[in-house]
Amino acid sequence: MHIWKVAEVERCFRVKCFGYQIIMFWCAFVVFFLALGNELHLSHATEVSVNNTENKLCLYANLMVNFSVTYEVGVNKSETVLFVLPENVTTEGSICNNTTSTLKLGFGDGHSWAVEFTKDNKTYQVDSIVFTYNLNDSRVFTNSTSNETKSVTAKPRITNVGVDTYYSCKSENVQRVESVTQTLYDVTLQAFVTNGSKSDTDTVCTADLTSTTVAPTTTVTTTAAPTSTPTPTLPTPTTGNYSIAPDFNSTACLMATFGLRIGFKQGDKVETINLVPSATEVGGACGVNSSILILTSDTITIMFTFSNDSKKFHLHALNVTVKPATGVAVVAANTNMSIWVAAVGSSYMCNREQTLTVTETLTLYTFKLRVQPFGVEKGEFATAHECSLDDTSILIPVIVGVALAILILIVVIAYVIGRRKTYVGYQTL
Ligand SMILES: *[C@@H]1O[C@H](CO)[C@@H](O)[C@H](O)[C@H]1NC(C)=O
Ligand SMILES: *[C@@H]1O[C@H](CO)[C@@H](O)[C@H](O)[C@H]1NC(C)=O
Ligand SMILES: *[C@@H]1O[C@H](CO)[C@@H](O)[C@H](O)[C@H]1NC(C)=O
Ligand SMILES: *[C@@H]1O[C@H](CO)[C@@H](O)[C@H](O)[C@H]1NC(C)=O
Ligand SMILES: *[C@@H]1O[C@H](CO)[C@@H](O)[C@H](O)[C@H]1NC(C)=O
Ligand SMILES: *[C@@H]1O[C@H](CO)[C@@H](O)[C@H](O)[C@H]1NC(C)=O
Ligand SMILES: *[C@@H]1O[C@H](CO)[C@@H](O)[C@H](O)[C@H]1NC(C)=O
Ligand SMILES: *[C@@H]1O[C@H](CO)[C@@H](O)[C@H](O)[C@H]1NC(C)=O
């Protein structure tokens, strides 16, 4: 739709419109109506406000939900229908209490979508979303063999929303339960509204944060790590040598050596932990297009997925689980990375400490890294492609040198000017 619009506009301009104002006018009209149509199509956001018994605002929502429901239309035959949460909904059955609230949106012929909230001292959360659909509504569920009303309960991860803030999430949140898929997006949601007016501050969902901070190229940063610097008391992690062979008798097909530290959030605190190579099991597999390395210790499980895009390889995905001795387990995954890039048949090397931001709550630090996920021969690393920032060791002397040169130049100029002044001074005497 969008691409076609652009093409249309381009064609308008490419056609020599100078003499053909009418054509241009017509083009403009087409574009205008396409744009308008698009606009009308997209603006199906559902906005609702619920007031409490004192007639003050207590629940607010502005969101979009797409539904995909598969239902039976005959023996062994099913159909899938797609529809969106309409703009016009009822809020009958919504309830605001002190620590629990329900936002119930009714629509169509007996369908409803209900969000259950609970609150503790500082935060509130969504406990469940109950979607109820009436298969007897033949306009939506044509030829349905059943006329029942069904319900599915989804548990979206909408937690830790600060009291007196609204939850904001532009990213898609997909909930699959039985034969129903719900896609929530462009969500603004506030329960337990205080003082009868919607808050100005928001709690942004992790998906929105990571989609901006975990861009593949920004993953290699030395400063902007959200988990702050690791505790200095922790020693540099031991460098481990890990390799995978296709079978017992063969030499390695994947090799990696590095020291690994993980920083993860526990509440507001950041904790760090080192991977101990001697207490780590190695697993994984080599493939043509992708290879996997899995390291498992009693507290850490980490899976590296490398991709071979014919000429080059890169680290494509990371899935890390940390189960600390005390506190809650942290799981972090990023499946859209493109770091550690090197030619297939060579290895990637980075001696300095590298910081990889996996998610908002978990960061990896690698030390003395060298990996070759494809085409290892004779159990040895091939030539290395070094990470560019290792060059800082060269860059720093250069910068210092340039700074020194500038300083000397300033001193010389000052000296010359000074001499001239004194010279002039002597002359007038
Ligand atoms: C939701 O459905 C509408 C209409 O079918 C479609 O235009 C839109 O792309 C869908 N959005 C998502 C996130 O699936
Ligand atoms: C449904 O399909 C399966 C195989 O696709 C078949 O074995 C089964 O007998 C079918 N059931 C009915 C009730 O037709
Ligand atoms: C639902 O369908 C059953 C048969 O499948 C029928 O006996 C019943 O009357 C129907 N109920 C409604 C409310 O249409
Ligand atoms: C592995 O080596 C053993 C003995 O060295 C030999 O008997 C076996 O056939 C080999 N297996 C493969 C898959 O090459
Ligand atoms: C690897 O990728 C290429 C191109 O994308 C594809 O043709 C090939 O079938 C893939 N090989 C395997 C083993 O998946
Ligand atoms: C990498 O992928 C290409 C095709 O995409 C394949 O020809 C090549 O053999 C692969 N390299 C390795 C080492 O598996
Ligand atoms: C990461 O690993 C955990 C535990 O093995 C698993 O439940 C989860 O689905 C994985 N996530 C991704 C994106 O692969
Ligand atoms: C993955 O990253 C690429 C490049 O930044 C981006 O174009 C793409 O949309 C991303 N895909 C997902 C699923 O985030």
XYZ file of C-alpha atoms and ligand atoms in Angstrom:
541
model
C 0.000 0.000 0.000
C 2.676 2.404 1.096
C 5.151 1.466 -1.621
C 2.477 1.814 -4.244
C 1.744 5.318 -3.003
C 5.374 6.326 -3.356
C 5.538 4.783 -6.800
C 2.444 6.731 -7.755
C 3.950 9.987 -6.604
C 7.180 9.266 -8.428
C 5.331 8.493 -11.600
C 3.504 11.794 -11.252
C 6.749 13.632 -11.195
C 8.414 11.573 -13.854
C 5.567 12.144 -16.322
C 6.370 15.543 -17.701
C 3.541 17.237 -15.961
C 4.409 20.761 -17.102
C 1.942 20.774 -19.978
C -0.344 18.301 -18.350
C -1.723 20.065 -15.332
C -4.844 17.995 -15.541
C -2.901 14.769 -15.213
C -0.988 16.220 -12.319
C -4.169 17.352 -10.664
C -5.608 13.892 -11.102
C -2.460 12.323 -9.673
C -2.617 14.601 -6.678
C -6.210 13.605 -6.162
C -5.395 9.901 -6.281
C -2.549 10.351 -3.818
C -4.706 12.432 -1.538
C -7.462 9.838 -1.439
C -5.041 6.979 -0.991
C -3.474 8.808 1.913
C -6.861 9.597 3.383
C -7.967 5.995 2.953
C -4.827 4.789 4.663
C -5.341 7.233 7.465
C -8.912 6.134 8.018
C -7.840 2.520 7.940
C -5.091 2.917 10.477
C -6.866 5.107 12.971
C -8.811 2.383 14.694
C -7.363 3.103 18.111
C -9.786 2.446 20.913
C -9.880 5.140 23.567
C -11.871 4.748 26.756
C -12.157 6.374 30.146
C -13.846 4.845 33.146
C -15.022 6.854 36.113
C -15.362 5.580 39.643
C -18.371 5.883 41.914
C -17.390 9.483 42.742
C -17.432 10.175 39.014
C -13.680 10.725 38.855
C -11.469 9.156 36.196
C -10.016 5.893 37.476
C -9.107 3.904 34.334
C -7.840 5.123 30.999
C -6.882 3.224 27.862
C -5.908 4.114 24.341
C -4.772 1.077 22.428
C -5.070 -1.131 19.398
C -5.764 -4.833 19.469
C -5.865 -7.189 16.494
C -7.508 -10.558 16.921
C -7.017 -13.715 14.936
C -9.441 -16.476 15.858
C -9.522 -19.965 14.404
C -12.853 -21.750 14.714
C -14.499 -24.893 13.383
C -16.665 -24.754 10.303
C -17.139 -28.466 9.803
C -15.689 -31.838 10.700
C -11.921 -31.439 10.574
C -12.341 -28.045 8.929
C -11.532 -24.701 10.436
C -11.365 -21.110 9.384
C -9.454 -18.138 10.717
C -10.956 -14.711 10.982
C -9.079 -11.465 11.598
C -10.656 -8.443 13.202
C -9.694 -5.446 15.275
C -10.973 -4.084 18.542
C -13.429 -1.456 17.240
C -13.320 2.196 18.144
C -16.743 2.053 19.689
C -16.866 -0.153 22.727
C -18.862 -0.209 25.938
C -17.208 -0.081 29.344
C -20.028 -1.784 31.208
C -18.693 -4.170 33.821
C -15.537 -2.139 34.426
C -14.747 -1.790 38.110
C -12.314 0.408 40.048
C -11.351 -0.660 43.542
C -8.416 0.217 45.776
C -6.124 -2.638 44.831
C -7.946 -4.348 41.980
C -9.544 -2.975 38.855
C -11.159 -4.369 35.761
C -11.366 -2.696 32.402
C -14.057 -4.490 30.461
C -14.662 -3.511 26.872
C -17.747 -4.912 25.223
C -18.189 -4.874 21.466
C -20.126 -6.380 18.606
C -22.599 -9.153 19.283
C -21.601 -10.357 22.728
C -17.815 -10.130 22.547
C -15.708 -8.641 25.300
C -12.133 -7.938 26.226
C -11.379 -7.548 29.930
C -8.125 -6.489 31.562
C -7.593 -7.316 35.234
C -5.260 -5.059 37.213
C -3.820 -5.427 40.694
C -1.809 -2.942 42.695
C 0.661 -3.025 45.555
C 2.403 -0.105 47.278
C 4.413 1.342 44.415
C 3.410 -0.510 41.292
C 0.506 -2.050 39.507
C 0.290 -4.738 36.887
C -1.978 -6.562 34.486
C -2.796 -10.000 35.853
C -4.722 -11.266 32.882
C -6.677 -10.399 29.805
C -9.855 -12.367 29.263
C -11.123 -12.327 25.710
C -14.636 -13.653 25.284
C -16.080 -14.279 21.842
C -19.465 -15.366 20.740
C -19.303 -17.948 17.948
C -23.002 -17.386 17.384
C -22.175 -13.999 15.808
C -22.450 -15.192 12.229
C -21.288 -11.878 10.809
C -17.838 -12.484 12.310
C -17.732 -16.265 12.599
C -19.437 -17.280 9.375
C -20.394 -20.945 9.099
C -19.278 -21.713 12.630
C -20.467 -25.134 13.688
C -20.594 -24.050 17.305
C -22.810 -21.343 18.732
C -21.057 -21.219 22.080
C -19.426 -18.251 23.759
C -15.775 -19.015 24.430
C -13.158 -17.356 26.605
C -9.393 -17.379 26.584
C -7.171 -15.947 29.278
C -3.881 -14.365 28.276
C -1.166 -13.264 30.668
C 0.695 -10.428 29.014
C 3.824 -9.187 30.693
C 2.617 -5.775 31.792
C 4.176 -5.481 35.217
C 5.978 -3.024 37.445
C 4.042 -0.020 36.210
C 4.637 2.777 38.661
C 1.551 3.974 40.523
C 0.451 7.324 39.118
C 2.177 6.657 35.785
C 0.684 5.267 32.624
C 1.996 2.214 30.824
C 3.206 2.995 27.338
C 4.148 0.430 24.708
C 4.294 1.092 20.982
C 5.808 -2.311 20.273
C 3.644 -5.269 19.462
C 2.790 -7.610 22.286
C 1.566 -10.882 20.818
C -0.485 -13.215 22.994
C -1.279 -16.690 21.679
C -3.712 -18.765 23.674
C -5.365 -21.831 22.166
C -6.949 -20.780 18.883
C -6.746 -17.039 19.559
C -3.901 -14.661 18.785
C -4.152 -11.153 20.127
C -1.738 -8.445 19.064
C -1.637 -5.403 21.316
C 0.196 -2.316 20.089
C 0.322 1.443 20.520
C -0.829 0.833 24.042
C -1.400 3.574 26.602
C -2.949 2.228 29.746
C -3.453 3.633 33.203
C -5.240 2.010 36.086
C -5.595 3.350 39.637
C -5.639 6.910 38.337
C -5.103 9.310 41.237
C -6.858 12.664 41.605
C -9.090 11.988 38.636
C -6.641 12.930 35.917
C -4.387 10.859 33.720
C -0.712 10.997 34.683
C 1.893 12.895 32.651
C 4.627 10.366 33.328
C 4.879 6.985 31.750
C 6.395 3.583 32.396
C 7.760 2.475 29.052
C 7.756 -1.217 28.200
C 11.060 -3.061 27.771
C 10.321 -3.825 24.131
C 10.234 -0.111 23.306
C 13.484 0.455 25.156
C 15.436 -2.424 23.662
C 14.290 -1.746 20.131
C 16.103 1.564 20.385
C 19.071 0.695 22.590
C 19.852 -2.740 21.191
C 20.452 -1.749 17.613
C 23.139 -4.125 16.369
C 25.778 -1.463 15.910
C 25.284 0.137 19.305
C 25.741 -3.142 21.131
C 29.473 -2.608 21.218
C 29.866 0.276 23.583
C 32.272 0.872 26.375
C 30.467 3.664 28.143
C 26.703 3.658 27.733
C 26.061 0.364 29.488
C 22.768 0.751 31.355
C 23.872 -1.681 34.027
C 26.708 0.685 35.033
C 30.212 -0.504 35.682
C 30.687 -3.900 37.283
C 31.770 -4.150 40.891
C 35.506 -3.515 40.914
C 36.132 -6.250 43.484
C 35.280 -8.962 40.950
C 38.495 -10.199 39.279
C 38.818 -10.345 35.488
C 37.105 -13.573 34.432
C 39.270 -16.561 33.493
C 39.597 -17.079 29.760
C 37.896 -20.283 28.697
C 38.572 -22.403 25.610
C 35.441 -23.860 24.108
C 35.145 -26.001 21.016
C 32.609 -28.164 19.296
C 33.344 -31.105 17.021
C 30.830 -32.704 14.676
C 31.631 -36.154 16.131
C 34.053 -37.902 18.419
C 36.874 -38.499 15.968
C 36.827 -35.168 14.168
C 38.635 -32.000 15.013
C 36.688 -28.912 16.006
C 34.275 -27.179 13.655
C 33.632 -24.275 16.034
C 36.114 -22.686 18.401
C 35.815 -19.890 20.893
C 37.966 -18.491 23.642
C 37.006 -15.684 25.966
C 36.471 -14.589 29.527
C 32.875 -13.730 30.328
C 31.240 -11.536 32.929
C 27.521 -10.924 33.183
C 25.916 -7.884 34.758
C 22.233 -8.250 35.581
C 19.639 -6.275 37.472
C 18.104 -7.461 40.696
C 15.516 -4.876 41.486
C 17.366 -1.565 41.449
C 20.753 -3.176 42.065
C 23.189 -4.418 39.454
C 24.991 -7.653 40.219
C 27.873 -9.173 38.343
C 28.993 -12.741 37.979
C 31.906 -14.359 36.156
C 31.646 -17.528 34.103
C 34.043 -20.127 35.516
C 35.380 -22.157 32.550
C 36.365 -25.194 34.640
C 32.776 -25.517 35.854
C 31.174 -24.982 32.478
C 29.743 -27.553 30.101
C 30.001 -26.965 26.375
C 27.331 -27.871 23.877
C 26.142 -26.779 20.490
C 26.243 -27.650 16.838
C 27.895 -26.556 13.622
C 25.753 -25.927 10.615
C 26.152 -24.574 7.139
C 24.091 -21.462 7.699
C 24.101 -21.231 11.455
C 26.164 -22.587 14.337
C 25.338 -22.649 18.002
C 27.469 -22.592 21.116
C 25.829 -23.317 24.453
C 27.691 -22.843 27.725
C 26.115 -24.113 30.903
C 27.255 -23.652 34.479
C 25.170 -24.045 37.615
C 24.186 -20.379 37.522
C 24.550 -19.375 33.893
C 23.171 -20.735 30.631
C 24.156 -18.857 27.548
C 23.432 -19.638 23.928
C 25.298 -17.935 21.108
C 23.821 -18.280 17.619
C 26.100 -17.423 14.722
C 24.933 -16.908 11.159
C 26.793 -17.523 7.931
C 25.587 -15.095 5.292
C 27.658 -16.790 2.570
C 30.773 -14.596 2.787
C 30.682 -13.306 6.331
C 29.551 -14.578 9.684
C 28.208 -12.688 12.664
C 26.774 -13.257 16.105
C 23.081 -13.255 15.382
C 21.387 -14.105 18.654
C 22.088 -14.367 22.359
C 19.939 -16.058 24.945
C 21.155 -15.766 28.511
C 19.663 -17.176 31.681
C 21.175 -16.321 35.048
C 19.962 -18.123 38.137
C 21.704 -16.412 41.028
C 22.039 -18.238 44.351
C 19.724 -15.661 45.887
C 17.197 -13.544 44.068
C 15.206 -14.077 40.935
C 16.351 -15.650 37.677
C 16.979 -13.275 34.805
C 16.336 -14.314 31.226
C 17.461 -12.103 28.393
C 17.377 -12.768 24.684
C 18.221 -10.723 21.646
C 17.697 -12.359 18.299
C 18.628 -9.504 16.066
C 22.292 -8.787 16.627
C 25.001 -8.368 14.066
C 28.261 -8.091 15.879
C 31.487 -10.083 15.763
C 31.501 -9.851 11.995
C 34.307 -11.475 10.005
C 34.797 -13.381 6.768
C 33.764 -17.046 6.789
C 37.024 -18.969 7.028
C 38.611 -16.427 9.348
C 38.137 -15.726 13.035
C 36.996 -12.681 14.968
C 39.195 -11.329 17.719
C 38.869 -8.617 20.339
C 41.350 -8.426 23.163
C 39.950 -5.460 24.990
C 36.861 -5.668 27.156
C 33.688 -5.552 25.064
C 30.281 -4.623 26.408
C 27.214 -6.230 24.851
C 23.892 -4.879 25.960
C 21.535 -7.800 25.559
C 18.527 -6.227 27.217
C 17.814 -3.446 29.634
C 18.345 -5.845 32.510
C 21.345 -7.821 31.325
C 24.756 -6.955 29.896
C 27.658 -9.154 28.845
C 31.319 -8.236 29.155
C 33.799 -10.250 27.128
C 37.554 -10.334 27.607
C 40.289 -11.601 25.281
C 37.727 -12.801 22.796
C 38.397 -14.941 19.755
C 35.718 -16.904 17.913
C 35.404 -18.880 14.729
C 31.966 -20.412 14.302
C 32.438 -21.749 10.764
C 35.101 -23.510 8.732
C 37.632 -24.364 11.458
C 40.375 -26.578 10.078
C 42.860 -28.782 11.945
C 41.535 -27.514 15.253
C 43.185 -24.141 14.831
C 41.899 -20.617 14.517
C 42.279 -19.077 11.076
C 43.573 -15.535 10.584
C 41.860 -13.040 12.799
C 39.779 -10.029 11.987
C 40.368 -7.690 14.892
C 37.710 -5.491 16.389
C 38.212 -1.898 15.315
C 38.300 -0.478 18.799
C 41.422 -2.465 19.612
C 43.014 0.264 17.532
C 42.526 2.692 20.409
C 45.923 1.484 21.571
C 47.310 3.172 18.450
C 44.807 6.011 18.505
C 45.697 7.244 21.998
C 49.408 7.953 21.278
C 48.311 9.709 18.073
C 45.874 11.923 19.972
C 48.458 12.656 22.659
C 51.034 13.457 19.960
C 48.704 15.844 18.150
C 47.778 17.542 21.432
C 51.468 17.956 22.293
C 52.227 19.408 18.852
C 49.411 21.942 19.248
C 50.694 22.864 22.709
C 54.227 23.405 21.396
C 52.850 25.522 18.557
C 50.938 27.698 21.042
C 54.038 28.125 23.187
C 56.128 29.084 20.127
C 53.519 31.594 18.935
C 53.238 33.092 22.413
C 57.032 33.356 22.565
C 57.255 35.055 19.165
C 54.476 37.519 20.030
C 56.037 38.183 23.403
C 59.451 38.875 21.835
C 57.945 41.190 19.266
C 56.165 43.186 22.000
C 59.295 43.569 24.055
C 61.216 44.453 20.907
C 58.635 47.144 20.072
C 58.859 48.312 23.693
C 62.640 48.709 23.526
C 62.339 50.682 20.275
C 60.038 53.343 21.724
C 62.316 53.903 24.659
C -3.983 -4.973 12.539
O -5.003 -5.128 11.578
C -5.078 -4.074 10.646
C -6.275 -4.310 9.778
O -6.400 -5.645 9.417
C -3.789 -4.021 9.832
O -3.827 -2.943 8.943
C -2.637 -3.846 10.785
O -1.419 -3.914 10.082
C -2.647 -4.912 11.847
N -1.588 -4.580 12.792
C -0.833 -5.487 13.381
C 0.188 -4.977 14.322
O -0.963 -6.679 13.172
C -9.763 -35.815 10.583
O -8.597 -35.906 9.796
C -7.736 -36.941 10.184
C -6.503 -36.893 9.324
O -6.321 -35.666 8.781
C -8.420 -38.300 10.049
O -7.548 -39.325 10.504
C -9.683 -38.287 10.889
O -10.392 -39.500 10.686
C -10.556 -37.122 10.508
N -11.679 -37.097 11.404
C -12.923 -37.088 10.968
C -13.943 -37.096 12.041
O -13.189 -37.083 9.783
C -26.952 -23.905 19.753
O -26.855 -25.044 18.938
C -27.552 -26.198 19.475
C -27.267 -27.323 18.519
O -25.979 -27.379 18.107
C -29.016 -25.871 19.572
O -29.677 -26.975 20.153
C -29.213 -24.665 20.414
O -30.552 -24.292 20.430
C -28.390 -23.493 19.890
N -28.487 -22.401 20.809
C -28.651 -21.165 20.414
C -28.744 -20.152 21.503
O -28.762 -20.863 19.255
C 36.547 -43.202 15.315
O 37.786 -43.785 15.646
C 37.683 -45.157 16.038
C 39.038 -45.649 16.458
O 40.019 -44.690 16.322
C 37.142 -45.951 14.849
O 36.994 -47.294 15.213
C 35.798 -45.381 14.420
O 35.348 -46.043 13.257
C 35.914 -43.922 14.120
N 34.611 -43.365 13.877
C 34.341 -42.555 12.860
C 32.941 -42.065 12.772
O 35.183 -42.215 12.052
C 21.628 -22.195 3.591
O 21.181 -21.003 2.987
C 21.119 -21.082 1.583
C 20.768 -19.709 1.043
O 20.004 -18.977 1.925
C 20.071 -22.141 1.205
O 19.981 -22.243 -0.187
C 20.489 -23.476 1.801
O 19.493 -24.446 1.552
C 20.702 -23.348 3.301
N 21.272 -24.592 3.801
C 20.838 -25.221 4.886
C 21.532 -26.474 5.257
O 19.916 -24.778 5.578
C 28.419 -20.518 4.345
O 27.273 -20.438 3.530
C 27.510 -20.635 2.150
C 26.185 -20.506 1.430
O 25.378 -19.575 2.024
C 28.109 -22.005 1.906
O 28.431 -22.121 0.551
C 29.370 -22.174 2.723
O 29.855 -23.480 2.599
C 29.057 -21.895 4.177
N 30.293 -21.970 4.924
C 30.515 -22.865 5.865
C 31.870 -22.844 6.475
O 29.683 -23.665 6.212
C 15.816 -18.388 25.731
O 16.000 -19.526 26.557
C 14.923 -19.793 27.418
C 15.303 -20.942 28.313
O 15.963 -21.952 27.607
C 13.678 -20.089 26.583
O 12.575 -20.304 27.413
C 13.395 -18.896 25.670
O 12.318 -19.187 24.826
C 14.598 -18.554 24.838
N 14.321 -17.334 24.101
C 14.607 -17.198 22.819
C 14.258 -15.869 22.204
O 15.133 -18.079 22.165
C 16.631 -6.366 12.959
O 17.581 -5.369 12.678
C 17.464 -4.846 11.370
C 18.607 -3.882 11.141
O 18.726 -2.993 12.186
C 16.096 -4.173 11.229
O 15.970 -3.668 9.922
C 15.026 -5.208 11.494
O 13.750 -4.597 11.451
C 15.220 -5.834 12.856
N 14.246 -6.908 13.026
C 13.577 -7.108 14.165
C 12.652 -8.264 14.175
O 13.731 -6.389 15.148
